Short mmCIF file of C-alpha atoms in Angstrom, two decimals:
data_model
loop_
_atom_site.label_atom_id
_atom_site.label_comp_id
_atom_site.label_asym_id
_atom_site.label_seq_id
_atom_site.Cartn_x
_atom_site.Cartn_y
_atom_site.Cartn_z
CA MET F 20 -25.38 -0.86 -4.86
CA THR F 21 -22.57 -0.23 -7.22
CA LYS F 22 -19.39 -0.51 -6.63
CA ARG F 23 -16.92 2.33 -7.67
CA VAL F 24 -13.25 2.20 -7.98
CA LEU F 25 -11.22 5.36 -8.17
CA ILE F 26 -7.53 4.53 -10.36
CA ALA F 27 -5.52 7.19 -9.66
CA LEU F 28 -1.78 8.44 -11.93
CA THR F 29 1.09 10.67 -11.45
CA SER F 30 1.12 13.71 -13.34
CA HIS F 31 5.03 13.61 -13.32
CA ASP F 32 6.86 13.35 -17.29
CA ASP F 33 10.90 13.65 -16.33
CA LEU F 34 12.72 10.29 -15.67
CA GLY F 35 15.17 12.32 -13.80
CA GLY F 36 16.65 13.72 -16.47
CA VAL F 37 17.24 10.62 -19.13
CA GLU F 38 13.69 10.33 -20.67
CA ARG F 39 10.14 11.00 -20.32
CA THR F 40 7.91 9.54 -18.10
CA GLY F 41 4.77 8.98 -16.68
CA TYR F 42 1.86 6.37 -15.81
CA TYR F 43 2.81 3.02 -17.41
CA VAL F 44 -0.71 2.52 -19.11
CA PRO F 45 -1.69 -1.30 -19.19
CA GLU F 46 -1.62 -0.35 -15.55
CA ALA F 47 -4.64 1.40 -15.40
CA ALA F 48 -6.08 0.07 -18.64
CA HIS F 49 -6.16 -3.58 -17.44
CA PRO F 50 -7.47 -2.97 -14.08
CA TRP F 51 -9.82 -0.53 -15.61
CA GLU F 52 -11.40 -3.11 -18.59
CA ILE F 53 -11.67 -5.25 -15.78
CA PHE F 54 -12.95 -3.57 -13.09
CA ARG F 55 -15.57 -1.89 -16.11
CA LYS F 56 -16.27 -5.59 -16.66
CA ALA F 57 -17.52 -6.60 -13.41
CA GLY F 58 -19.99 -4.19 -13.13
CA PHE F 59 -17.87 -1.12 -11.17
CA ASP F 60 -18.67 2.16 -11.87
CA VAL F 61 -15.21 3.73 -12.23
CA ASP F 62 -13.25 6.91 -11.83
CA VAL F 63 -9.45 8.14 -12.96
CA ALA F 64 -7.79 11.40 -11.20
CA SER F 65 -4.26 12.32 -11.28
CA VAL F 66 -2.07 14.22 -9.41
CA LYS F 67 -2.73 17.87 -11.94
CA GLY F 68 -5.44 16.96 -13.28
CA GLY F 69 -6.21 17.07 -16.81
CA GLU F 70 -4.78 14.79 -19.89
CA PRO F 71 -2.12 12.70 -18.00
CA PRO F 72 1.54 11.52 -19.61
CA GLN F 73 1.60 8.10 -20.66
CA ASP F 74 4.49 5.34 -20.96
CA GLY F 75 4.80 1.84 -22.32
CA TYR F 76 1.23 2.38 -24.35
CA ASP F 77 0.76 0.01 -26.95
CA PRO F 78 -1.66 0.81 -29.53
CA GLY F 79 -2.32 -2.88 -30.35
CA ASP F 80 -3.70 -3.42 -27.20
CA PRO F 81 -7.21 -3.30 -27.27
CA ALA F 82 -7.48 -2.66 -23.59
CA GLN F 83 -5.57 0.26 -23.83
CA ALA F 84 -6.19 1.63 -26.68
CA ALA F 85 -9.78 1.83 -25.69
CA PHE F 86 -8.36 3.59 -22.15
CA VAL F 87 -6.79 5.92 -23.84
CA ALA F 88 -9.16 7.08 -26.32
CA SER F 89 -11.38 7.34 -22.72
CA PRO F 90 -13.01 10.76 -21.68
CA GLU F 91 -11.96 9.76 -17.87
CA GLN F 92 -8.49 9.92 -19.10
CA ARG F 93 -8.05 12.40 -21.50
CA ASP F 94 -9.10 14.34 -18.86
CA THR F 95 -9.01 13.17 -15.71
CA ALA F 96 -10.35 14.96 -12.32
CA ARG F 97 -7.49 16.74 -9.67
CA LEU F 98 -6.74 14.25 -6.91
CA ALA F 99 -7.36 17.51 -4.86
CA ASP F 100 -10.80 17.84 -5.80
CA VAL F 101 -11.48 13.74 -5.80
CA ASP F 102 -14.02 12.97 -2.13
CA ALA F 103 -12.60 9.60 -1.40
CA SER F 104 -16.09 8.93 0.23
CA ARG F 105 -17.82 7.89 -2.72
CA TYR F 106 -15.41 4.75 -2.89
CA ASP F 107 -15.10 1.31 -1.78
CA ALA F 108 -11.59 1.40 -3.78
CA VAL F 109 -8.64 3.55 -4.91
CA LEU F 110 -5.98 1.98 -6.75
CA TYR F 111 -2.75 3.24 -7.41
CA ALA F 112 -1.72 2.71 -10.97
CA GLY F 113 2.45 2.47 -11.29
CA GLY F 114 4.58 4.30 -14.08
CA HIS F 115 8.17 5.82 -13.42
CA GLY F 116 6.80 9.10 -12.43
CA THR F 117 4.87 8.06 -9.46
CA MET F 118 8.58 8.36 -7.56
CA TRP F 119 8.90 11.63 -8.20
CA ASP F 120 4.92 12.57 -7.09
CA PHE F 121 2.82 9.98 -5.23
CA PRO F 122 4.67 9.99 -1.90
CA ASP F 123 4.56 13.82 -0.84
CA ASP F 124 0.79 14.68 -2.33
CA PRO F 125 -1.11 15.31 0.02
CA ASP F 126 -4.37 13.83 -1.99
CA VAL F 127 -2.69 10.65 -2.92
CA ARG F 128 -2.39 9.49 0.87
CA ARG F 129 -5.72 11.37 1.89
CA ILE F 130 -7.16 9.12 -0.45
CA GLY F 131 -5.74 6.22 0.62
CA ARG F 132 -6.26 6.90 4.16
CA GLU F 133 -10.16 8.00 3.56
CA VAL F 134 -10.87 4.77 1.74
CA TYR F 135 -9.02 2.44 3.81
CA GLU F 136 -10.53 3.84 7.01
CA ARG F 137 -13.75 3.83 5.19
CA GLY F 138 -13.72 0.23 4.95
CA GLY F 139 -12.49 -0.37 1.55
CA VAL F 140 -9.39 -1.95 -0.57
CA VAL F 141 -6.35 -0.22 -0.96
CA ALA F 142 -4.49 -1.16 -3.84
CA ALA F 143 -1.21 -0.49 -5.73
CA VAL F 144 0.61 -1.91 -8.53
CA CYS F 145 4.38 -1.74 -9.45
CA HIS F 146 5.87 1.87 -8.84
CA GLY F 147 2.30 2.83 -7.31
CA PRO F 148 3.21 1.89 -4.31
CA SER F 149 5.37 4.55 -3.77
CA ALA F 150 1.63 6.38 -2.88
CA LEU F 151 2.10 3.82 -0.32
CA VAL F 152 5.32 5.09 1.32
CA ASN F 153 3.90 8.12 3.16
CA LEU F 154 0.85 6.95 4.00
CA THR F 155 -0.27 7.55 7.48
CA LEU F 156 -3.63 6.53 8.94
CA SER F 157 -5.27 8.79 11.07
CA ASP F 158 -3.57 7.02 14.34
CA GLY F 159 -0.39 8.52 12.33
CA SER F 160 0.94 4.24 11.51
CA TYR F 161 1.80 3.69 8.60
CA LEU F 162 -0.41 1.87 6.44
CA VAL F 163 2.16 -0.54 5.24
CA ALA F 164 3.54 -1.06 9.08
CA GLY F 165 3.51 -4.80 9.51
CA LYS F 166 1.85 -5.54 6.26
CA ARG F 167 3.07 -7.88 3.32
CA VAL F 168 3.42 -6.07 -0.14
CA ALA F 169 4.78 -6.61 -3.45
CA ALA F 170 6.68 -3.48 -5.59
CA PHE F 171 8.90 -3.23 -8.16
CA THR F 172 11.79 -4.73 -7.14
CA ASN F 173 15.36 -3.44 -6.91
CA ALA F 174 16.50 -6.09 -9.68
CA GLU F 175 13.71 -4.89 -11.41
CA GLU F 176 14.96 -1.52 -11.03
CA GLU F 177 18.96 -2.75 -11.98
CA LEU F 178 17.58 -4.39 -14.87
CA ARG F 179 15.69 -1.65 -16.73
CA GLY F 180 18.71 0.95 -15.45
CA VAL F 181 17.16 3.18 -14.08
CA ALA F 182 17.77 2.43 -10.44
CA GLY F 183 21.20 5.09 -9.73
CA VAL F 184 18.09 7.65 -11.66
CA VAL F 185 14.93 7.48 -9.12
CA PRO F 186 14.67 9.15 -5.93
CA PHE F 187 14.55 5.69 -4.12
CA LEU F 188 14.53 2.47 -4.39
CA LEU F 189 10.88 1.42 -3.35
CA ALA F 190 11.09 -2.31 -2.10
CA ASP F 191 13.63 -0.56 0.52
CA ALA F 192 11.19 2.87 1.00
CA LEU F 193 8.16 0.30 2.39
CA THR F 194 10.62 -1.92 3.56
CA ALA F 195 11.77 1.01 6.21
CA ARG F 196 8.66 1.77 7.03
CA GLY F 197 7.84 -1.65 8.67
CA ALA F 198 6.46 -3.32 5.80
CA ARG F 199 7.27 -6.95 4.71
CA HIS F 200 8.38 -6.83 0.68
CA GLU F 201 7.66 -10.14 -0.61
CA PRO F 202 9.55 -10.23 -3.91
CA GLY F 203 8.01 -12.44 -7.09
CA GLY F 204 10.69 -13.71 -10.04
CA ASP F 205 11.80 -11.13 -11.77
CA TRP F 206 8.96 -9.46 -14.42
CA GLN F 207 7.13 -12.24 -13.33
CA ALA F 208 3.09 -12.08 -12.08
CA GLN F 209 3.38 -11.45 -8.31
CA VAL F 210 0.85 -10.28 -6.88
CA VAL F 211 -0.08 -10.40 -2.33
CA VAL F 212 -3.23 -9.07 -0.64
CA ASP F 213 -2.86 -9.30 3.30
CA GLY F 214 -6.26 -7.25 4.32
CA ARG F 215 -7.45 -5.13 2.60
CA LEU F 216 -4.35 -3.68 0.84
CA ALA F 217 -3.61 -5.60 -2.50
CA THR F 218 -0.53 -5.03 -3.99
CA GLY F 219 1.01 -5.65 -7.37
CA GLN F 220 5.25 -6.22 -8.51
CA ASN F 221 5.44 -5.10 -11.88
CA PRO F 222 3.14 -4.48 -15.33
CA ALA F 223 3.04 -8.43 -15.32
CA SER F 224 0.70 -7.71 -12.26
CA ALA F 225 -1.46 -5.10 -13.02
CA ALA F 226 -4.54 -7.43 -14.37
CA PRO F 227 -4.55 -10.58 -11.80
CA LEU F 228 -3.86 -7.45 -8.88
CA ALA F 229 -7.58 -6.17 -10.27
CA GLU F 230 -8.22 -9.40 -10.93
CA ARG F 231 -8.26 -9.63 -6.82
CA VAL F 232 -9.58 -6.25 -6.00
CA VAL F 233 -12.82 -7.47 -7.43
CA GLU F 234 -12.13 -10.73 -4.77
CA LEU F 235 -12.19 -8.02 -2.24
CA LEU F 236 -14.79 -6.27 -3.29
CA ALA F 237 -17.25 -9.17 -3.36
CA GLY F 238 -16.23 -9.65 -0.13
CA THR F 239 -14.99 -7.30 2.36
CA VAL F 240 -15.95 -3.86 1.76
CA GLY F 241 -19.51 -3.23 3.37
CA GLU F 242 -19.22 -5.88 6.39
#
């Protein structure tokens, strides 16, 4: 049976009153391309539905241009309307907007929990792991507790110049939930896989993370 993957995007467009933000386009576009080339069915949803706000878009990148022009990006489903039982994996794409709406959105948490507890893969890249900060399983435990993770680092937040603007520091928040944060070099690809949880540190990690998700779906989902 064909595997199905959901890419989840933020709907928040304000970076603390400093500048506009949204989802970081290559962190969705490159996985979208990789998943489709692997023969997967790929759907895209966002917190509020409709066309989500964009950040970091490079129209000279064919993958990004194709994704932005696609019907599924122009009119995303609303996460509240998503039936998680249809998916073998969910990927939470990053972008600073996620720091505001992912952690406390009930459907961000519901979809991740249901996919994971059905034996699926939960993946997140850059600021996408903000979806994991408050994601608990049915027994009340945090999904990330005791697990190795990658996420946008405090150092990268400082280099980006918004460490004092974001509502919290992502690496610290994940560590507070019991995760073991494993940082790589600044702006260098870093992917960490712990069972069926796959996370990436920054934009450079999006494509290699997607490749690991393809491997996981080939080897674990459905067992």
